[in-house]
mmCIF file of C-alpha atoms and ligand atoms in Angstrom:
data_model
loop_
_atom_site.group_PDB
_atom_site.id
_atom_site.type_symbol
_atom_site.label_atom_id
_atom_site.label_comp_id
_atom_site.label_asym_id
_atom_site.label_seq_id
_atom_site.Cartn_x
_atom_site.Cartn_y
_atom_site.Cartn_z
ATOM 1 C CA MET K 17 116.010 146.751 80.478
ATOM 2 C CA LYS K 18 115.813 149.496 82.956
ATOM 3 C CA LYS K 19 112.438 149.657 84.602
ATOM 4 C CA ILE K 20 110.371 146.834 85.954
ATOM 5 C CA ALA K 21 107.281 146.413 87.724
ATOM 6 C CA VAL K 22 105.789 144.302 90.362
ATOM 7 C CA LEU K 23 102.127 143.533 91.172
ATOM 8 C CA THR K 24 100.106 141.057 93.391
ATOM 9 C CA SER K 25 97.052 139.459 91.865
ATOM 10 C CA GLY K 26 94.438 137.182 92.664
ATOM 11 C CA GLY K 27 93.535 135.889 96.063
ATOM 12 C CA ASP K 28 96.100 137.436 98.625
ATOM 13 C CA ALA K 29 98.483 134.973 100.424
ATOM 14 C CA PRO K 30 100.732 135.236 103.430
ATOM 15 C CA GLY K 31 104.238 135.790 102.255
ATOM 16 C CA MET K 32 103.499 137.932 99.374
ATOM 17 C CA ASN K 33 104.811 140.976 101.106
ATOM 18 C CA ALA K 34 107.991 139.138 101.694
ATOM 19 C CA CYS K 35 108.076 138.295 97.968
ATOM 20 C CA LEU K 36 107.377 141.906 97.196
ATOM 21 C CA ARG K 37 110.015 143.137 99.328
ATOM 22 C CA ALA K 38 112.514 140.875 97.837
ATOM 23 C CA VAL K 39 111.599 142.130 94.232
ATOM 24 C CA VAL K 40 112.026 145.641 95.042
ATOM 25 C CA ARG K 41 115.087 145.470 97.171
ATOM 26 C CA SER K 42 116.824 143.105 94.444
ATOM 27 C CA GLY K 43 115.628 145.058 91.627
ATOM 28 C CA ILE K 44 117.282 148.151 93.021
ATOM 29 C CA HIS K 45 120.549 146.165 93.843
ATOM 30 C CA TYR K 46 120.680 144.997 90.257
ATOM 31 C CA GLY K 47 120.231 148.669 88.963
ATOM 32 C CA PHE K 48 116.595 148.725 87.915
ATOM 33 C CA GLU K 49 114.109 151.319 88.678
ATOM 34 C CA VAL K 50 111.226 149.363 90.268
ATOM 35 C CA PHE K 51 107.405 150.248 90.031
ATOM 36 C CA GLY K 52 104.645 149.007 92.179
ATOM 37 C CA ILE K 53 101.242 148.313 90.583
ATOM 38 C CA ARG K 54 98.420 148.569 92.838
ATOM 39 C CA ARG K 55 95.455 146.107 92.905
ATOM 40 C CA GLY K 56 96.916 143.626 90.271
ATOM 41 C CA TYR K 57 96.026 143.988 86.684
ATOM 42 C CA GLN K 58 93.206 146.480 87.444
ATOM 43 C CA GLY K 59 95.799 148.800 88.647
ATOM 44 C CA MET K 60 97.769 148.385 85.513
ATOM 45 C CA ILE K 61 94.640 149.438 83.477
ATOM 46 C CA GLU K 62 93.786 152.268 85.588
ATOM 47 C CA ASP K 63 97.500 153.424 85.632
ATOM 48 C CA ASP K 64 97.874 152.938 89.438
ATOM 49 C CA ILE K 65 101.570 152.725 89.245
ATOM 50 C CA TYR K 66 104.220 154.421 91.286
ATOM 51 C CA GLN K 67 107.992 154.219 91.597
ATOM 52 C CA MET K 68 109.092 152.176 94.626
ATOM 53 C CA GLU K 69 112.248 152.775 96.867
ATOM 54 C CA GLU K 70 113.907 150.430 99.414
ATOM 55 C CA HIS K 71 112.120 152.103 102.160
ATOM 56 C CA ASP K 72 108.738 151.384 100.834
ATOM 57 C CA VAL K 73 109.084 147.817 101.645
ATOM 58 C CA SER K 74 110.516 148.389 105.129
ATOM 59 C CA ASN K 75 109.000 146.403 108.005
ATOM 60 C CA ILE K 76 106.479 144.363 105.859
ATOM 61 C CA ILE K 77 108.099 140.902 105.669
ATOM 62 C CA GLN K 78 106.195 139.824 108.737
ATOM 63 C CA TYR K 79 102.735 140.682 107.509
ATOM 64 C CA GLY K 80 99.996 138.781 105.857
ATOM 65 C CA GLY K 81 97.985 140.446 103.003
ATOM 66 C CA THR K 82 99.727 142.606 100.542
ATOM 67 C CA ILE K 83 100.653 146.218 100.790
ATOM 68 C CA LEU K 84 100.164 146.459 96.983
ATOM 69 C CA ARG K 85 96.514 145.136 97.379
ATOM 70 C CA THR K 86 95.260 142.719 94.956
ATOM 71 C CA ALA K 87 92.148 142.225 92.645
ATOM 72 C CA ARG K 88 90.731 139.650 90.258
ATOM 73 C CA SER K 89 90.308 141.892 87.277
ATOM 74 C CA LYS K 90 87.600 141.254 84.766
ATOM 75 C CA GLU K 91 88.693 143.937 82.431
ATOM 76 C CA PHE K 92 92.168 142.467 81.935
ATOM 77 C CA ARG K 93 90.321 139.500 80.354
ATOM 78 C CA THR K 94 89.209 141.856 77.558
ATOM 79 C CA LYS K 95 91.324 142.886 74.616
ATOM 80 C CA GLU K 96 90.548 146.376 75.274
ATOM 81 C CA GLY K 97 91.523 146.180 78.929
ATOM 82 C CA ARG K 98 94.869 144.667 78.052
ATOM 83 C CA ALA K 99 95.469 147.309 75.412
ATOM 84 C CA THR K 100 95.021 149.998 78.049
ATOM 85 C CA ALA K 101 97.208 148.298 80.299
ATOM 86 C CA TYR K 102 99.840 148.060 77.637
ATOM 87 C CA LYS K 103 99.531 151.658 76.916
ATOM 88 C CA ASN K 104 100.236 152.567 80.557
ATOM 89 C CA LEU K 105 103.402 150.182 80.805
ATOM 90 C CA LYS K 106 104.767 151.784 77.877
ATOM 91 C CA LYS K 107 104.086 155.255 79.158
ATOM 92 C CA TRP K 108 106.253 154.547 82.179
ATOM 93 C CA GLY K 109 108.732 152.619 80.111
ATOM 94 C CA ILE K 110 108.237 149.461 81.795
ATOM 95 C CA GLU K 111 109.743 146.598 80.075
ATOM 96 C CA GLY K 112 109.458 143.784 82.701
ATOM 97 C CA VAL K 113 106.783 142.684 85.205
ATOM 98 C CA VAL K 114 107.051 140.389 88.174
ATOM 99 C CA VAL K 115 103.512 138.973 88.880
ATOM 100 C CA ILE K 116 103.068 137.381 92.378
ATOM 101 C CA GLY K 117 99.862 135.152 91.906
ATOM 102 C CA GLY K 118 98.327 132.071 90.944
ATOM 103 C CA ASP K 119 97.038 130.424 87.890
ATOM 104 C CA GLY K 120 94.569 133.156 86.826
ATOM 105 C CA SER K 121 97.334 135.674 87.189
ATOM 106 C CA PHE K 122 99.693 133.713 85.006
ATOM 107 C CA THR K 123 96.878 132.801 82.377
ATOM 108 C CA GLY K 124 96.456 136.652 81.971
ATOM 109 C CA ALA K 125 100.360 137.263 81.658
ATOM 110 C CA ASN K 126 100.467 134.461 79.140
ATOM 111 C CA ILE K 127 97.741 135.965 76.861
ATOM 112 C CA PHE K 128 99.144 139.540 77.424
ATOM 113 C CA MET K 129 102.612 138.469 76.219
ATOM 114 C CA LYS K 130 101.231 136.857 73.152
ATOM 115 C CA GLU K 131 99.661 140.092 72.085
ATOM 116 C CA TYR K 132 102.561 142.443 73.141
ATOM 117 C CA ASP K 133 106.048 140.487 73.107
ATOM 118 C CA ASP K 134 108.060 143.608 74.105
ATOM 119 C CA ILE K 135 107.075 143.298 77.887
ATOM 120 C CA ALA K 136 108.751 140.373 79.620
ATOM 121 C CA PHE K 137 106.599 138.787 82.444
ATOM 122 C CA VAL K 138 107.991 136.586 85.025
ATOM 123 C CA GLY K 139 105.797 134.961 87.827
ATOM 124 C CA CYS K 140 106.168 133.990 91.518
ATOM 125 C CA PRO K 141 103.539 131.568 92.701
ATOM 126 C CA GLY K 142 101.499 133.234 95.201
ATOM 127 C CA THR K 143 98.361 131.219 96.150
ATOM 128 C CA ILE K 144 97.388 129.472 99.288
ATOM 129 C CA ASP K 145 96.144 126.490 97.198
ATOM 130 C CA ASN K 146 99.411 125.114 96.051
ATOM 131 C CA ASP K 147 97.878 124.191 92.827
ATOM 132 C CA LEU K 148 100.625 125.109 90.389
ATOM 133 C CA ILE K 149 102.854 122.638 88.446
ATOM 134 C CA GLY K 150 106.682 123.525 88.798
ATOM 135 C CA THR K 151 106.894 124.172 92.311
ATOM 136 C CA ASP K 152 106.666 122.101 95.538
ATOM 137 C CA PHE K 153 105.254 124.971 97.412
ATOM 138 C CA THR K 154 103.470 128.163 96.541
ATOM 139 C CA ILE K 155 103.720 131.353 98.565
ATOM 140 C CA GLY K 156 101.009 131.171 101.244
ATOM 141 C CA TYR K 157 100.308 127.497 101.567
ATOM 142 C CA ASP K 158 102.472 126.652 104.486
ATOM 143 C CA THR K 159 101.077 129.474 106.446
ATOM 144 C CA ALA K 160 97.265 128.707 105.325
ATOM 145 C CA THR K 161 97.734 125.032 106.196
ATOM 146 C CA ASN K 162 99.223 125.897 109.735
ATOM 147 C CA THR K 163 96.349 128.454 110.316
ATOM 148 C CA ALA K 164 93.869 125.643 109.536
ATOM 149 C CA MET K 165 95.673 123.088 111.524
ATOM 150 C CA ALA K 166 95.626 125.325 114.575
ATOM 151 C CA ALA K 167 91.827 125.922 114.139
ATOM 152 C CA ILE K 168 91.203 122.196 113.547
ATOM 153 C CA ASP K 169 93.097 121.293 116.665
ATOM 154 C CA LYS K 170 90.872 123.584 118.786
ATOM 155 C CA ILE K 171 87.810 121.977 117.177
ATOM 156 C CA LYS K 172 89.168 118.652 118.052
ATOM 157 C CA ASP K 173 89.216 119.587 121.737
ATOM 158 C CA THR K 174 85.491 120.314 121.864
ATOM 159 C CA ALA K 175 84.556 117.517 119.401
ATOM 160 C CA ASP K 176 86.288 115.038 121.959
ATOM 161 C CA SER K 177 84.511 116.498 125.046
ATOM 162 C CA HIS K 178 81.077 116.293 123.383
ATOM 163 C CA ASN K 179 81.534 113.145 121.380
ATOM 164 C CA ARG K 180 80.822 114.757 118.219
ATOM 165 C CA LEU K 181 81.706 114.338 114.612
ATOM 166 C CA PHE K 182 82.756 117.526 112.828
ATOM 167 C CA PHE K 183 82.959 118.097 109.065
ATOM 168 C CA ILE K 184 85.389 120.850 108.669
ATOM 169 C CA GLU K 185 85.573 122.829 105.452
ATOM 170 C CA VAL K 186 88.792 124.166 104.289
ATOM 171 C CA MET K 187 89.771 126.481 101.311
ATOM 172 C CA GLY K 188 90.466 124.957 97.955
ATOM 173 C CA ARG K 189 87.965 125.763 95.092
ATOM 174 C CA ASP K 190 89.720 123.444 92.620
ATOM 175 C CA ALA K 191 92.465 121.688 94.524
ATOM 176 C CA GLY K 192 92.534 119.372 97.718
ATOM 177 C CA PHE K 193 96.199 120.182 98.928
ATOM 178 C CA ILE K 194 95.220 122.292 101.787
ATOM 179 C CA ALA K 195 92.426 119.646 102.895
ATOM 180 C CA LEU K 196 95.041 116.724 102.432
ATOM 181 C CA ARG K 197 97.995 118.304 104.255
ATOM 182 C CA THR K 198 95.850 119.346 107.206
ATOM 183 C CA ALA K 199 93.999 115.965 107.418
ATOM 184 C CA VAL K 200 97.307 114.290 107.891
ATOM 185 C CA ALA K 201 98.634 116.888 110.248
ATOM 186 C CA THR K 202 95.468 116.748 112.410
ATOM 187 C CA GLY K 203 94.902 112.971 112.336
ATOM 188 C CA ALA K 204 91.551 113.290 110.565
ATOM 189 C CA GLU K 205 89.230 110.298 110.084
ATOM 190 C CA ALA K 206 88.757 111.007 106.561
ATOM 191 C CA VAL K 207 89.424 113.679 103.701
ATOM 192 C CA LEU K 208 87.479 114.644 100.671
ATOM 193 C CA VAL K 209 89.178 116.394 97.920
ATOM 194 C CA PRO K 210 88.026 117.441 94.327
ATOM 195 C CA GLU K 211 90.737 115.295 92.694
ATOM 196 C CA THR K 212 89.186 112.040 93.649
ATOM 197 C CA ARG K 213 85.598 110.723 93.662
ATOM 198 C CA THR K 214 83.556 111.277 96.892
ATOM 199 C CA ASP K 215 81.639 108.222 97.794
ATOM 200 C CA ILE K 216 79.169 109.029 100.527
ATOM 201 C CA ASP K 217 78.268 105.515 101.233
ATOM 202 C CA HIS K 218 81.953 104.415 101.700
ATOM 203 C CA LEU K 219 82.359 107.352 104.052
ATOM 204 C CA ALA K 220 79.505 106.684 106.113
ATOM 205 C CA ASN K 221 80.448 103.026 106.485
ATOM 206 C CA ARG K 222 83.899 104.002 107.287
ATOM 207 C CA LEU K 223 82.761 106.284 110.121
ATOM 208 C CA ASP K 224 80.512 103.678 111.413
ATOM 209 C CA ASP K 225 83.237 101.199 111.584
ATOM 210 C CA PHE K 226 85.248 103.469 113.514
ATOM 211 C CA TYR K 227 82.515 103.775 116.130
ATOM 212 C CA ARG K 228 81.722 100.119 116.211
ATOM 213 C CA LYS K 229 85.158 98.429 115.728
ATOM 214 C CA LYS K 230 87.553 101.007 116.906
ATOM 215 C CA GLY K 231 85.447 102.422 119.634
ATOM 216 C CA LYS K 232 86.004 106.140 118.544
ATOM 217 C CA THR K 233 83.591 108.586 120.156
ATOM 218 C CA SER K 234 84.519 111.578 118.188
ATOM 219 C CA GLY K 235 86.074 112.578 114.949
ATOM 220 C CA ILE K 236 86.804 114.998 112.256
ATOM 221 C CA VAL K 237 86.498 114.738 108.432
ATOM 222 C CA ILE K 238 88.199 117.404 106.524
ATOM 223 C CA VAL K 239 86.211 118.617 103.208
ATOM 224 C CA ALA K 240 87.792 120.692 100.536
ATOM 225 C CA GLU K 241 85.763 123.595 99.518
ATOM 226 C CA GLY K 242 85.742 122.536 95.944
ATOM 227 C CA ASP K 243 85.013 118.740 96.610
ATOM 228 C CA GLU K 244 82.159 117.601 94.235
ATOM 229 C CA GLY K 245 80.109 116.325 97.280
ATOM 230 C CA GLY K 246 79.105 119.953 97.693
ATOM 231 C CA GLY K 247 81.164 121.435 100.727
ATOM 232 C CA ALA K 248 81.042 120.471 104.450
ATOM 233 C CA SER K 249 77.503 121.229 105.089
ATOM 234 C CA LYS K 250 76.038 119.086 102.199
ATOM 235 C CA VAL K 251 78.417 116.163 103.036
ATOM 236 C CA ALA K 252 77.544 116.341 106.708
ATOM 237 C CA GLU K 253 73.776 116.189 105.643
ATOM 238 C CA ALA K 254 74.291 113.315 103.552
ATOM 239 C CA VAL K 255 76.271 111.310 106.095
ATOM 240 C CA ARG K 256 73.482 112.340 108.740
ATOM 241 C CA GLN K 257 70.791 110.575 106.514
ATOM 242 C CA ARG K 258 72.807 107.435 106.523
ATOM 243 C CA PHE K 259 73.863 106.880 110.151
ATOM 244 C CA ASP K 260 73.057 108.397 113.566
ATOM 245 C CA ARG K 261 76.057 107.286 115.770
ATOM 246 C CA TYR K 262 77.488 110.679 116.506
ATOM 247 C CA GLU K 263 75.999 114.270 116.793
ATOM 248 C CA ILE K 264 77.189 115.900 113.749
ATOM 249 C CA LYS K 265 78.550 119.472 113.324
ATOM 250 C CA VAL K 266 79.990 121.566 110.719
ATOM 251 C CA ALA K 267 82.553 124.314 110.660
ATOM 252 C CA ILE K 268 83.619 126.415 107.817
ATOM 253 C CA LEU K 269 87.216 127.891 108.224
ATOM 254 C CA GLY K 270 86.909 130.340 105.146
ATOM 255 C CA HIS K 271 89.104 133.380 104.695
ATOM 256 C CA ILE K 272 90.900 133.048 108.052
ATOM 257 C CA GLN K 273 93.291 130.706 106.140
ATOM 258 C CA ARG K 274 94.215 133.641 103.741
ATOM 259 C CA GLY K 275 95.365 136.046 106.569
ATOM 260 C CA GLY K 276 98.058 136.130 109.399
ATOM 261 C CA LYS K 277 101.649 136.402 109.704
ATOM 262 C CA PRO K 278 103.638 134.180 107.273
ATOM 263 C CA THR K 279 105.582 131.109 108.856
ATOM 264 C CA CYS K 280 109.465 131.314 108.845
ATOM 265 C CA ILE K 281 109.865 128.996 105.813
ATOM 266 C CA GLU K 282 107.246 130.977 103.943
ATOM 267 C CA ARG K 283 109.213 134.030 104.288
ATOM 268 C CA VAL K 284 112.313 132.401 103.306
ATOM 269 C CA ARG K 285 110.842 130.923 100.271
ATOM 270 C CA ALA K 286 108.941 133.874 99.258
ATOM 271 C CA SER K 287 112.084 136.045 99.497
ATOM 272 C CA GLN K 288 114.298 133.520 97.393
ATOM 273 C CA MET K 289 111.449 133.444 94.717
ATOM 274 C CA GLY K 290 111.261 137.251 94.556
ATOM 275 C CA LEU K 291 115.054 137.433 94.013
ATOM 276 C CA GLU K 292 115.078 134.804 91.542
ATOM 277 C CA ALA K 293 112.306 136.560 89.613
ATOM 278 C CA VAL K 294 114.408 139.619 89.184
ATOM 279 C CA ARG K 295 117.411 137.685 88.165
ATOM 280 C CA ALA K 296 115.325 135.867 85.709
ATOM 281 C CA LEU K 297 114.394 139.374 84.099
ATOM 282 C CA LYS K 298 117.974 140.356 84.286
ATOM 283 C CA GLY K 299 118.960 137.131 82.379
ATOM 284 C CA SER K 300 116.404 138.077 79.739
ATOM 285 C CA LYS K 301 114.058 135.280 80.784
ATOM 286 C CA LYS K 302 110.238 135.695 80.108
ATOM 287 C CA GLY K 303 106.958 133.831 80.436
ATOM 288 C CA VAL K 304 108.277 131.697 83.079
ATOM 289 C CA MET K 305 107.146 130.927 86.866
ATOM 290 C CA ILE K 306 109.886 130.633 89.515
ATOM 291 C CA GLY K 307 109.587 127.620 91.578
ATOM 292 C CA LEU K 308 111.305 125.625 94.150
ATOM 293 C CA ILE K 309 111.626 121.827 93.576
ATOM 294 C CA ASP K 310 113.587 119.857 96.168
ATOM 295 C CA ASN K 311 115.066 123.151 97.300
ATOM 296 C CA LYS K 312 116.256 124.129 93.855
ATOM 297 C CA VAL K 313 115.171 127.030 91.715
ATOM 298 C CA THR K 314 113.251 126.149 88.559
ATOM 299 C CA HIS K 315 111.768 128.041 85.781
ATOM 300 C CA THR K 316 108.377 126.769 84.503
ATOM 301 C CA PRO K 317 106.754 128.203 81.332
ATOM 302 C CA PHE K 318 103.462 129.943 82.217
ATOM 303 C CA GLU K 319 101.590 127.577 79.850
ATOM 304 C CA LYS K 320 102.877 124.487 81.808
ATOM 305 C CA ALA K 321 102.443 126.022 85.347
ATOM 306 C CA ILE K 322 98.630 126.589 84.843
ATOM 307 C CA LYS K 323 97.810 123.480 83.536
ATOM 308 C CA HIS K 324 95.528 121.949 85.926
ATOM 309 C CA HIS K 325 97.577 120.179 88.449
ATOM 310 C CA ASP K 326 97.114 116.304 88.687
ATOM 311 C CA ASP K 327 99.300 115.307 91.296
ATOM 312 C CA ILE K 328 97.388 115.110 94.627
ATOM 313 C CA SER K 329 99.726 112.754 96.663
ATOM 314 C CA PRO K 330 98.505 109.163 96.852
ATOM 315 C CA VAL K 331 100.995 108.664 99.591
ATOM 316 C CA LEU K 332 99.340 111.310 101.854
ATOM 317 C CA LEU K 333 95.861 110.015 101.005
ATOM 318 C CA GLU K 334 96.844 106.540 101.956
ATOM 319 C CA MET K 335 98.449 107.911 105.149
ATOM 320 C CA VAL K 336 94.893 109.277 106.113
ATOM 321 C CA GLU K 337 93.309 105.835 105.291
ATOM 322 C CA ILE K 338 95.857 103.845 107.362
ATOM 323 C CA LEU K 339 96.607 106.356 110.352
ATOM 324 C CA ALA K 340 92.966 107.291 111.194
HETATM 325 O O1 F6P H 2 93.293 132.180 96.525
HETATM 326 C C1 F6P H 2 92.767 130.829 96.491
HETATM 327 C C2 F6P H 2 91.395 131.000 97.234
HETATM 328 O O2 F6P H 2 91.587 131.145 98.572
HETATM 329 C C3 F6P H 2 90.577 129.401 97.007
HETATM 330 O O3 F6P H 2 90.951 128.592 97.771
HETATM 331 C C4 F6P H 2 89.236 130.164 97.153
HETATM 332 O O4 F6P H 2 88.326 129.145 96.781
HETATM 333 C C5 F6P H 2 89.172 131.347 96.747
HETATM 334 O O5 F6P H 2 90.473 131.802 96.675
HETATM 335 C C6 F6P H 2 88.197 132.249 97.250
HETATM 336 O O6 F6P H 2 88.386 133.592 96.614
HETATM 337 P P1 F6P H 2 87.598 134.909 96.959
HETATM 338 O O7 F6P H 2 88.298 135.289 98.228
HETATM 339 O O8 F6P H 2 87.757 135.680 95.741
HETATM 340 O O9 F6P H 2 86.201 134.393 97.225
#
């Protein structure tokens, strides 16, 4: 293998640039020609491909977003779209691709490799959601949770001053990892995640108890965007119907969680994963996602990595219950 490519795909995540830098620099270090594909799989279809040199990734390690841009390509989901993408890769002589993305991106890579087995795909987990099997942390998760935590800390100041109860919505369409981690880190009164059943009566009683028995005059409830309760606004409304102890407010943090400078550990992990992805291609690996489990590098087949996660931490959930 002489030529490899790299792309970022799906929702952007802080640390993607650090990973990309590592892929380009280590690729060149190991003697590959490295190509950048802009806007994920869409750029592969539209032949938006260019050769990258070491200087193309200078001074990007500290920035959020992705200099390659990203997309959620509908066309790549079609056989015709993938056929065009394959034709373009062959035209450039590209034999290996590093995909920095989440479950949708690896699902796409997996389907593509079943159709065209002469292109090797290796993945680096890039999503703020942390919802992949085979790694303790995905690229973007640490920064996103720190961003959410800093915002929630500020909301707590005003909640406390006004004796208010805030329902704060954090990202996570299918996963509650951001919600759970920030709930523990901000001392939330409760957390609602898609992985567990939401019982509004139980929540309302719990909040009522806090008021009556613990003398709490303000509070926060973290709601994952994908919780089946329907997001922070709906949950707040449902609780409001059941008791009127506090003045209730809602804050939706939204895409602020996807941007910003990656944290130190994020940059380090992303760099390591990028380097390991290139090493995997060099070692003729394909169809695997690079991960870090207990600080050790792992290779997880795409098929396993994208299986819906099932391991929201019961330990952290219990911590929220006990420590609130
Ligand atoms: O990248 C993951 C994520 O941020 C989810 O948490 C969220 O539900 C989704 O992306 C939002 O995607 P988009 O920016 O395309 O609306």
